[in-house]
Amino acid sequence: MKSMKRVLVGISTLLVMSSALAACGGNSNSNSNSNASSPTTAPAASATEAPAKSNGEKVTINLWSFTDEIPNMTKKYLEVHPDANVEFKTTVIATTDGAYQPALDQALAAGGKDAPDIYAAESAFVLKYTQGDASSYAANYADLGLDDQMVKDAGIAQYSVDIGSKDGQLKGLGYQATGGAFIYRRSIAKEVFGTDDPATIKTEVGPGWDKFFDAAAKLKAKGYGIVSGDGDIWHPIENSSDKGWLVDGKLHIDPKREEFLDLSKKLKDNGYHNDTTDWTEAWYADMSGTGAQPIFGFFGPAWLINYVMNGQVKDTNGDWAVTEPPTGFFWGGTWLLASQEAAKDEAKKQAVADFIKWVTLDTSETGLQYYWANGTMKEGEQGTKDSVASSVVMGKSNGEVPLLGGQNMFDVFVPANANASGKNLTQYDETINKLWRDQVREYTAGKKSRDKAIATFKQQVKDQLNIESE
């Protein structure tokens, strides 16, 4: 998307969005292959038409998104399906300043012929639409004729299914897969660990945080930091916790998330990082090796490599590799949902189902998944390769990228996607995560005691979200 944060996912897809990709997902991170729309108070609408068949009126699909990524997919869809009797009317509203969700909510509630038929939600707020307050608007994929067997046949990562489901009914799927890996410098690995082989480095940095910090000590002895800032370990910690921020309607601090206080302090006290904040110039500098001390690695999905690091690594391009992280996690992503209203009209239901299937479940070489994985959206042009929802597609695709020295990243991201969990999210994560990370930094900077940081966090959650602590 336009801000580097946003470029990211889903990007994240991606992308952090407030953060950049809102990339994609996280602090509001979202990643995306495309640029985010610039902030706007009025939605931008456009239509993409397919040649009408000789019989029957064209079906109009109202498509809402927060970037032009999915709207651009409609052009490829119509190119591949020239006989499709459909036109897409697209509305793009950036998530900047929180503009997208209120507009989408209003449009869904209003209904009518201009209401969204297909709409996108990124990881930072997708649970609101699949499981939470706005989930009643979404149709079940099964009612569109997209059944569980199709999901299994495509090898869709379970975390993505879990996030997109309510009470066992699938309501949304993504086209990207955003399982995370550890992305590290080959030259530093050779100097400190004697090899840059991903299979060996995996056992140096994990599994578990004890091994990760053992590696940090070895790196520090040679003059290197293991990560750029504490934000780099937050996403693996957040998304590997056993429970989310809410348990029985009350704020719950999972022990693994509470440990972030101690791990963050350990990084800072031992000089194991450069104490940067993600989505800042200092963070980017560590990707190019020009920071305060050389940094060994970053945690992230394929979109972090493709849409963030790719523009920042400069002289370190090709000196990177990916391996499995100390713990499984995901970061970012964008899910597609269909409205229940659209599912009530047979012609529209079929048109909506055909497009969603092509984007999320079609494993053929003319499906969006294959084009996206191989960077072949534009014929005759090598675009960006990306990790996709279907492990079946990645298994028959070429994931070799120059930034990773020619390594096939799919060899790592397929298991990374399988090892991620989608069962610890809440619809309030975007807000609560920011409050938590801010208080952790207050503690590690010596401005507050550990207990005071936790107490402040709990009070802020109560004040802002009216959520009591356990």
PDB file of C-alpha atoms in Angstrom, residues 136-342:
ATOM      1  CA  SER A 136     -24.345 -11.710  10.889  1.00  0.00           C
ATOM      2  CA  TYR A 137     -23.926  -9.997   7.522  1.00  0.00           C
ATOM      3  CA  ALA A 138     -21.630 -12.686   6.110  1.00  0.00           C
ATOM      4  CA  ALA A 139     -22.852 -15.693   4.161  1.00  0.00           C
ATOM      5  CA  ASN A 140     -21.489 -19.137   4.897  1.00  0.00           C
ATOM      6  CA  TYR A 141     -19.206 -20.353   2.126  1.00  0.00           C
ATOM      7  CA  ALA A 142     -21.196 -23.600   2.137  1.00  0.00           C
ATOM      8  CA  ASP A 143     -24.295 -21.665   1.114  1.00  0.00           C
ATOM      9  CA  LEU A 144     -22.327 -20.447  -1.900  1.00  0.00           C
ATOM     10  CA  GLY A 145     -21.494 -24.006  -2.855  1.00  0.00           C
ATOM     11  CA  LEU A 146     -17.911 -23.717  -1.553  1.00  0.00           C
ATOM     12  CA  ASP A 147     -17.635 -26.705   0.759  1.00  0.00           C
ATOM     13  CA  ASP A 148     -15.083 -28.082   3.207  1.00  0.00           C
ATOM     14  CA  GLN A 149     -13.814 -30.613   0.698  1.00  0.00           C
ATOM     15  CA  MET A 150     -12.695 -27.814  -1.623  1.00  0.00           C
ATOM     16  CA  VAL A 151     -10.791 -26.268   1.276  1.00  0.00           C
ATOM     17  CA  LYS A 152      -9.076 -29.576   2.027  1.00  0.00           C
ATOM     18  CA  ASP A 153      -8.308 -30.281  -1.619  1.00  0.00           C
ATOM     19  CA  ALA A 154      -6.575 -26.894  -1.910  1.00  0.00           C
ATOM     20  CA  GLY A 155      -4.511 -27.462   1.233  1.00  0.00           C
ATOM     21  CA  ILE A 156      -5.602 -24.228   2.899  1.00  0.00           C
ATOM     22  CA  ALA A 157      -3.728 -23.505   6.147  1.00  0.00           C
ATOM     23  CA  GLN A 158      -5.884 -24.233   9.195  1.00  0.00           C
ATOM     24  CA  TYR A 159      -5.172 -20.879  10.870  1.00  0.00           C
ATOM     25  CA  SER A 160      -6.781 -19.087   7.925  1.00  0.00           C
ATOM     26  CA  VAL A 161      -9.839 -21.348   8.099  1.00  0.00           C
ATOM     27  CA  ASP A 162     -10.171 -20.862  11.862  1.00  0.00           C
ATOM     28  CA  ILE A 163     -10.066 -17.085  11.569  1.00  0.00           C
ATOM     29  CA  GLY A 164     -12.627 -17.165   8.789  1.00  0.00           C
ATOM     30  CA  SER A 165     -15.059 -19.459  10.598  1.00  0.00           C
ATOM     31  CA  LYS A 166     -17.832 -19.083  13.166  1.00  0.00           C
ATOM     32  CA  ASP A 167     -19.337 -22.082  14.907  1.00  0.00           C
ATOM     33  CA  GLY A 168     -17.757 -24.379  12.343  1.00  0.00           C
ATOM     34  CA  GLN A 169     -19.139 -22.449   9.378  1.00  0.00           C
ATOM     35  CA  LEU A 170     -16.603 -20.912   7.011  1.00  0.00           C
ATOM     36  CA  LYS A 171     -17.379 -17.279   6.181  1.00  0.00           C
ATOM     37  CA  GLY A 172     -14.086 -15.979   4.819  1.00  0.00           C
ATOM     38  CA  LEU A 173     -10.805 -17.074   3.249  1.00  0.00           C
ATOM     39  CA  GLY A 174      -7.684 -15.256   2.171  1.00  0.00           C
ATOM     40  CA  TYR A 175      -5.648 -15.504  -1.001  1.00  0.00           C
ATOM     41  CA  GLN A 176      -2.370 -14.980   0.799  1.00  0.00           C
ATOM     42  CA  ALA A 177      -0.879 -17.081   3.518  1.00  0.00           C
ATOM     43  CA  THR A 178       0.991 -15.096   6.142  1.00  0.00           C
ATOM     44  CA  GLY A 179       2.632 -17.735   8.289  1.00  0.00           C
ATOM     45  CA  GLY A 180       5.881 -16.328   9.636  1.00  0.00           C
ATOM     46  CA  ALA A 181       9.500 -17.399   9.331  1.00  0.00           C
ATOM     47  CA  PHE A 182      12.842 -16.199  10.683  1.00  0.00           C
ATOM     48  CA  ILE A 183      14.638 -14.197   7.988  1.00  0.00           C
ATOM     49  CA  TYR A 184      18.392 -13.998   8.593  1.00  0.00           C
ATOM     50  CA  ARG A 185      21.676 -12.765   7.126  1.00  0.00           C
ATOM     51  CA  ARG A 186      23.672 -15.543   5.502  1.00  0.00           C
ATOM     52  CA  SER A 187      27.069 -13.895   5.995  1.00  0.00           C
ATOM     53  CA  ILE A 188      26.493 -13.390   9.721  1.00  0.00           C
ATOM     54  CA  ALA A 189      25.249 -16.973  10.086  1.00  0.00           C
ATOM     55  CA  LYS A 190      28.440 -18.297   8.510  1.00  0.00           C
ATOM     56  CA  GLU A 191      30.651 -16.210  10.779  1.00  0.00           C
ATOM     57  CA  VAL A 192      28.858 -16.996  14.030  1.00  0.00           C
ATOM     58  CA  PHE A 193      27.408 -20.466  13.463  1.00  0.00           C
ATOM     59  CA  GLY A 194      29.724 -21.797  10.753  1.00  0.00           C
ATOM     60  CA  THR A 195      26.971 -22.264   8.177  1.00  0.00           C
ATOM     61  CA  ASP A 196      24.051 -20.486   6.540  1.00  0.00           C
ATOM     62  CA  ASP A 197      22.082 -23.707   5.983  1.00  0.00           C
ATOM     63  CA  PRO A 198      18.430 -23.092   7.011  1.00  0.00           C
ATOM     64  CA  ALA A 199      18.171 -26.605   8.481  1.00  0.00           C
ATOM     65  CA  THR A 200      21.027 -25.834  10.874  1.00  0.00           C
ATOM     66  CA  ILE A 201      20.096 -22.256  11.683  1.00  0.00           C
ATOM     67  CA  LYS A 202      16.617 -23.480  12.627  1.00  0.00           C
ATOM     68  CA  THR A 203      18.170 -25.481  15.458  1.00  0.00           C
ATOM     69  CA  GLU A 204      20.341 -22.543  16.555  1.00  0.00           C
ATOM     70  CA  VAL A 205      17.469 -20.069  17.010  1.00  0.00           C
ATOM     71  CA  GLY A 206      14.856 -22.536  18.239  1.00  0.00           C
ATOM     72  CA  PRO A 207      12.594 -24.145  19.002  1.00  0.00           C
ATOM     73  CA  GLY A 208      11.653 -21.980  21.957  1.00  0.00           C
ATOM     74  CA  TRP A 209      12.896 -18.651  23.292  1.00  0.00           C
ATOM     75  CA  ASP A 210      15.646 -20.145  25.464  1.00  0.00           C
ATOM     76  CA  LYS A 211      17.487 -21.332  22.367  1.00  0.00           C
ATOM     77  CA  PHE A 212      16.773 -18.039  20.648  1.00  0.00           C
ATOM     78  CA  PHE A 213      18.458 -16.124  23.462  1.00  0.00           C
ATOM     79  CA  ASP A 214      21.371 -18.565  23.489  1.00  0.00           C
ATOM     80  CA  ALA A 215      21.850 -17.620  19.851  1.00  0.00           C
ATOM     81  CA  ALA A 216      21.534 -13.935  20.779  1.00  0.00           C
ATOM     82  CA  ALA A 217      24.425 -14.287  23.229  1.00  0.00           C
ATOM     83  CA  LYS A 218      26.603 -15.973  20.601  1.00  0.00           C
ATOM     84  CA  LEU A 219      25.811 -13.227  18.113  1.00  0.00           C
ATOM     85  CA  LYS A 220      26.491 -10.461  20.637  1.00  0.00           C
ATOM     86  CA  ALA A 221      29.910 -11.934  21.366  1.00  0.00           C
ATOM     87  CA  LYS A 222      30.741 -11.355  17.704  1.00  0.00           C
ATOM     88  CA  GLY A 223      29.309  -7.832  17.627  1.00  0.00           C
ATOM     89  CA  TYR A 224      25.847  -8.550  16.216  1.00  0.00           C
ATOM     90  CA  GLY A 225      22.285  -8.008  17.392  1.00  0.00           C
ATOM     91  CA  ILE A 226      19.823 -10.821  16.853  1.00  0.00           C
ATOM     92  CA  VAL A 227      16.860  -8.586  15.961  1.00  0.00           C
ATOM     93  CA  SER A 228      16.306  -4.900  15.292  1.00  0.00           C
ATOM     94  CA  GLY A 229      13.786  -4.163  18.062  1.00  0.00           C
ATOM     95  CA  ASP A 230      11.395  -5.838  20.464  1.00  0.00           C
ATOM     96  CA  GLY A 231       8.597  -5.505  17.926  1.00  0.00           C
ATOM     97  CA  ASP A 232      10.370  -8.163  15.889  1.00  0.00           C
ATOM     98  CA  ILE A 233       9.625 -10.822  18.501  1.00  0.00           C
ATOM     99  CA  TRP A 234       6.153  -9.544  19.388  1.00  0.00           C
ATOM    100  CA  HIS A 235       4.283 -11.150  16.507  1.00  0.00           C
ATOM    101  CA  PRO A 236       5.664 -14.655  17.190  1.00  0.00           C
ATOM    102  CA  ILE A 237       4.817 -14.215  20.860  1.00  0.00           C
ATOM    103  CA  GLU A 238       1.358 -12.743  20.262  1.00  0.00           C
ATOM    104  CA  ASN A 239       0.235 -15.357  17.792  1.00  0.00           C
ATOM    105  CA  SER A 240       1.634 -18.375  19.629  1.00  0.00           C
ATOM    106  CA  SER A 241      -0.147 -17.631  22.916  1.00  0.00           C
ATOM    107  CA  ASP A 242      -2.600 -20.211  24.193  1.00  0.00           C
ATOM    108  CA  LYS A 243      -5.404 -17.706  24.688  1.00  0.00           C
ATOM    109  CA  GLY A 244      -6.296 -14.290  23.311  1.00  0.00           C
ATOM    110  CA  TRP A 245      -6.882 -10.993  25.079  1.00  0.00           C
ATOM    111  CA  LEU A 246     -10.484 -11.856  25.970  1.00  0.00           C
ATOM    112  CA  VAL A 247     -11.627 -14.830  28.032  1.00  0.00           C
ATOM    113  CA  ASP A 248     -15.295 -14.935  29.052  1.00  0.00           C
ATOM    114  CA  GLY A 249     -15.619 -11.250  28.188  1.00  0.00           C
ATOM    115  CA  LYS A 250     -12.771 -10.103  30.432  1.00  0.00           C
ATOM    116  CA  LEU A 251      -9.223  -8.986  29.679  1.00  0.00           C
ATOM    117  CA  HIS A 252      -6.844 -11.905  29.967  1.00  0.00           C
ATOM    118  CA  ILE A 253      -3.060 -11.597  29.820  1.00  0.00           C
ATOM    119  CA  ASP A 254      -1.799 -14.934  28.559  1.00  0.00           C
ATOM    120  CA  PRO A 255       1.431 -16.009  30.309  1.00  0.00           C
ATOM    121  CA  LYS A 256       3.240 -16.103  26.962  1.00  0.00           C
ATOM    122  CA  ARG A 257       2.188 -12.525  26.234  1.00  0.00           C
ATOM    123  CA  GLU A 258       3.086 -11.390  29.742  1.00  0.00           C
ATOM    124  CA  GLU A 259       6.537 -12.913  29.204  1.00  0.00           C
ATOM    125  CA  PHE A 260       7.024 -10.363  26.433  1.00  0.00           C
ATOM    126  CA  LEU A 261       7.816  -7.889  29.235  1.00  0.00           C
ATOM    127  CA  ASP A 262      10.742 -10.019  30.345  1.00  0.00           C
ATOM    128  CA  LEU A 263      11.981 -11.007  26.901  1.00  0.00           C
ATOM    129  CA  SER A 264      11.836  -7.414  25.704  1.00  0.00           C
ATOM    130  CA  LYS A 265      13.828  -6.280  28.740  1.00  0.00           C
ATOM    131  CA  LYS A 266      16.347  -9.051  28.190  1.00  0.00           C
ATOM    132  CA  LEU A 267      16.889  -7.869  24.633  1.00  0.00           C
ATOM    133  CA  LYS A 268      17.418  -4.301  25.770  1.00  0.00           C
ATOM    134  CA  ASP A 269      19.524  -4.929  28.868  1.00  0.00           C
ATOM    135  CA  ASN A 270      21.957  -7.167  26.979  1.00  0.00           C
ATOM    136  CA  GLY A 271      22.208  -5.034  23.855  1.00  0.00           C
ATOM    137  CA  TYR A 272      20.812  -7.856  21.764  1.00  0.00           C
ATOM    138  CA  HIS A 273      18.966  -5.400  19.512  1.00  0.00           C
ATOM    139  CA  ASN A 274      19.192  -1.803  18.309  1.00  0.00           C
ATOM    140  CA  ASP A 275      16.045  -0.879  20.246  1.00  0.00           C
ATOM    141  CA  THR A 276      14.239   0.265  17.110  1.00  0.00           C
ATOM    142  CA  THR A 277      10.505   0.512  16.605  1.00  0.00           C
ATOM    143  CA  ASP A 278       9.049  -1.264  13.590  1.00  0.00           C
ATOM    144  CA  TRP A 279       8.055   0.857  10.633  1.00  0.00           C
ATOM    145  CA  THR A 280      10.670   3.519  11.370  1.00  0.00           C
ATOM    146  CA  GLU A 281      13.760   4.546   9.430  1.00  0.00           C
ATOM    147  CA  ALA A 282      15.990   2.906  12.053  1.00  0.00           C
ATOM    148  CA  TRP A 283      14.196  -0.407  11.488  1.00  0.00           C
ATOM    149  CA  TYR A 284      14.676  -0.131   7.749  1.00  0.00           C
ATOM    150  CA  ALA A 285      18.334   0.763   8.252  1.00  0.00           C
ATOM    151  CA  ASP A 286      18.881  -2.546  10.005  1.00  0.00           C
ATOM    152  CA  MET A 287      17.608  -4.334   6.911  1.00  0.00           C
ATOM    153  CA  SER A 288      20.363  -2.707   4.867  1.00  0.00           C
ATOM    154  CA  GLY A 289      23.035  -3.297   7.509  1.00  0.00           C
ATOM    155  CA  THR A 290      23.541   0.387   8.259  1.00  0.00           C
ATOM    156  CA  GLY A 291      22.144   0.452  11.808  1.00  0.00           C
ATOM    157  CA  ALA A 292      23.947   0.908  15.122  1.00  0.00           C
ATOM    158  CA  GLN A 293      25.144  -2.701  15.062  1.00  0.00           C
ATOM    159  CA  PRO A 294      24.638  -5.286  12.312  1.00  0.00           C
ATOM    160  CA  ILE A 295      21.408  -7.205  12.832  1.00  0.00           C
ATOM    161  CA  PHE A 296      21.052 -10.926  12.206  1.00  0.00           C
ATOM    162  CA  GLY A 297      17.374 -11.287  11.434  1.00  0.00           C
ATOM    163  CA  PHE A 298      13.712 -10.366  11.321  1.00  0.00           C
ATOM    164  CA  PHE A 299      10.502 -12.295  11.867  1.00  0.00           C
ATOM    165  CA  GLY A 300       7.851 -12.133   9.198  1.00  0.00           C
ATOM    166  CA  PRO A 301       5.759 -13.654   6.418  1.00  0.00           C
ATOM    167  CA  ALA A 302       6.620 -13.599   2.738  1.00  0.00           C
ATOM    168  CA  TRP A 303       5.102 -10.138   2.376  1.00  0.00           C
ATOM    169  CA  LEU A 304       7.732  -8.684   4.692  1.00  0.00           C
ATOM    170  CA  ILE A 305      10.397  -9.991   2.320  1.00  0.00           C
ATOM    171  CA  ASN A 306       8.561  -8.970  -0.842  1.00  0.00           C
ATOM    172  CA  TYR A 307       7.110  -5.587  -0.032  1.00  0.00           C
ATOM    173  CA  VAL A 308       9.221  -4.176   2.785  1.00  0.00           C
ATOM    174  CA  MET A 309      12.693  -5.681   2.872  1.00  0.00           C
ATOM    175  CA  ASN A 310      12.913  -5.808  -0.915  1.00  0.00           C
ATOM    176  CA  GLY A 311      12.968  -2.023  -1.038  1.00  0.00           C
ATOM    177  CA  GLN A 312      15.238  -1.578   1.963  1.00  0.00           C
ATOM    178  CA  VAL A 313      18.008  -4.216   1.883  1.00  0.00           C
ATOM    179  CA  LYS A 314      20.215  -2.415  -0.635  1.00  0.00           C
ATOM    180  CA  ASP A 315      23.728  -3.938  -0.389  1.00  0.00           C
ATOM    181  CA  THR A 316      22.498  -6.916   1.650  1.00  0.00           C
ATOM    182  CA  ASN A 317      20.276  -8.120  -1.213  1.00  0.00           C
ATOM    183  CA  GLY A 318      20.924 -11.835  -1.740  1.00  0.00           C
ATOM    184  CA  ASP A 319      22.546 -12.204   1.694  1.00  0.00           C
ATOM    185  CA  TRP A 320      19.341 -13.447   3.317  1.00  0.00           C
ATOM    186  CA  ALA A 321      17.681 -16.799   3.919  1.00  0.00           C
ATOM    187  CA  VAL A 322      14.557 -18.050   5.701  1.00  0.00           C
ATOM    188  CA  THR A 323      14.119 -20.812   8.229  1.00  0.00           C
ATOM    189  CA  GLU A 324      11.464 -21.987  10.651  1.00  0.00           C
ATOM    190  CA  PRO A 325      11.006 -19.682  13.664  1.00  0.00           C
ATOM    191  CA  PRO A 326      11.284 -20.593  17.362  1.00  0.00           C
ATOM    192  CA  THR A 327       7.492 -20.780  17.457  1.00  0.00           C
ATOM    193  CA  GLY A 328       4.778 -20.813  14.823  1.00  0.00           C
ATOM    194  CA  PHE A 329       2.913 -17.580  14.069  1.00  0.00           C
ATOM    195  CA  PHE A 330       1.251 -15.551  11.350  1.00  0.00           C
ATOM    196  CA  TRP A 331       1.160 -11.835  10.669  1.00  0.00           C
ATOM    197  CA  GLY A 332      -1.348 -10.082   8.483  1.00  0.00           C
ATOM    198  CA  GLY A 333      -3.619 -11.220   5.704  1.00  0.00           C
ATOM    199  CA  THR A 334      -6.823 -10.248   3.926  1.00  0.00           C
ATOM    200  CA  TRP A 335      -9.998 -12.337   3.937  1.00  0.00           C
ATOM    201  CA  LEU A 336     -12.855 -12.273   1.389  1.00  0.00           C
ATOM    202  CA  LEU A 337     -16.453 -12.436   2.590  1.00  0.00           C
ATOM    203  CA  ALA A 338     -19.777 -12.490   0.776  1.00  0.00           C
ATOM    204  CA  SER A 339     -22.943 -10.906   2.082  1.00  0.00           C
ATOM    205  CA  GLN A 340     -25.979 -12.961   3.022  1.00  0.00           C
ATOM    206  CA  GLU A 341     -28.067 -10.701   0.808  1.00  0.00           C
ATOM    207  CA  ALA A 342     -25.990 -11.620  -2.234  1.00  0.00           C
TER     208      ALA A 342
END
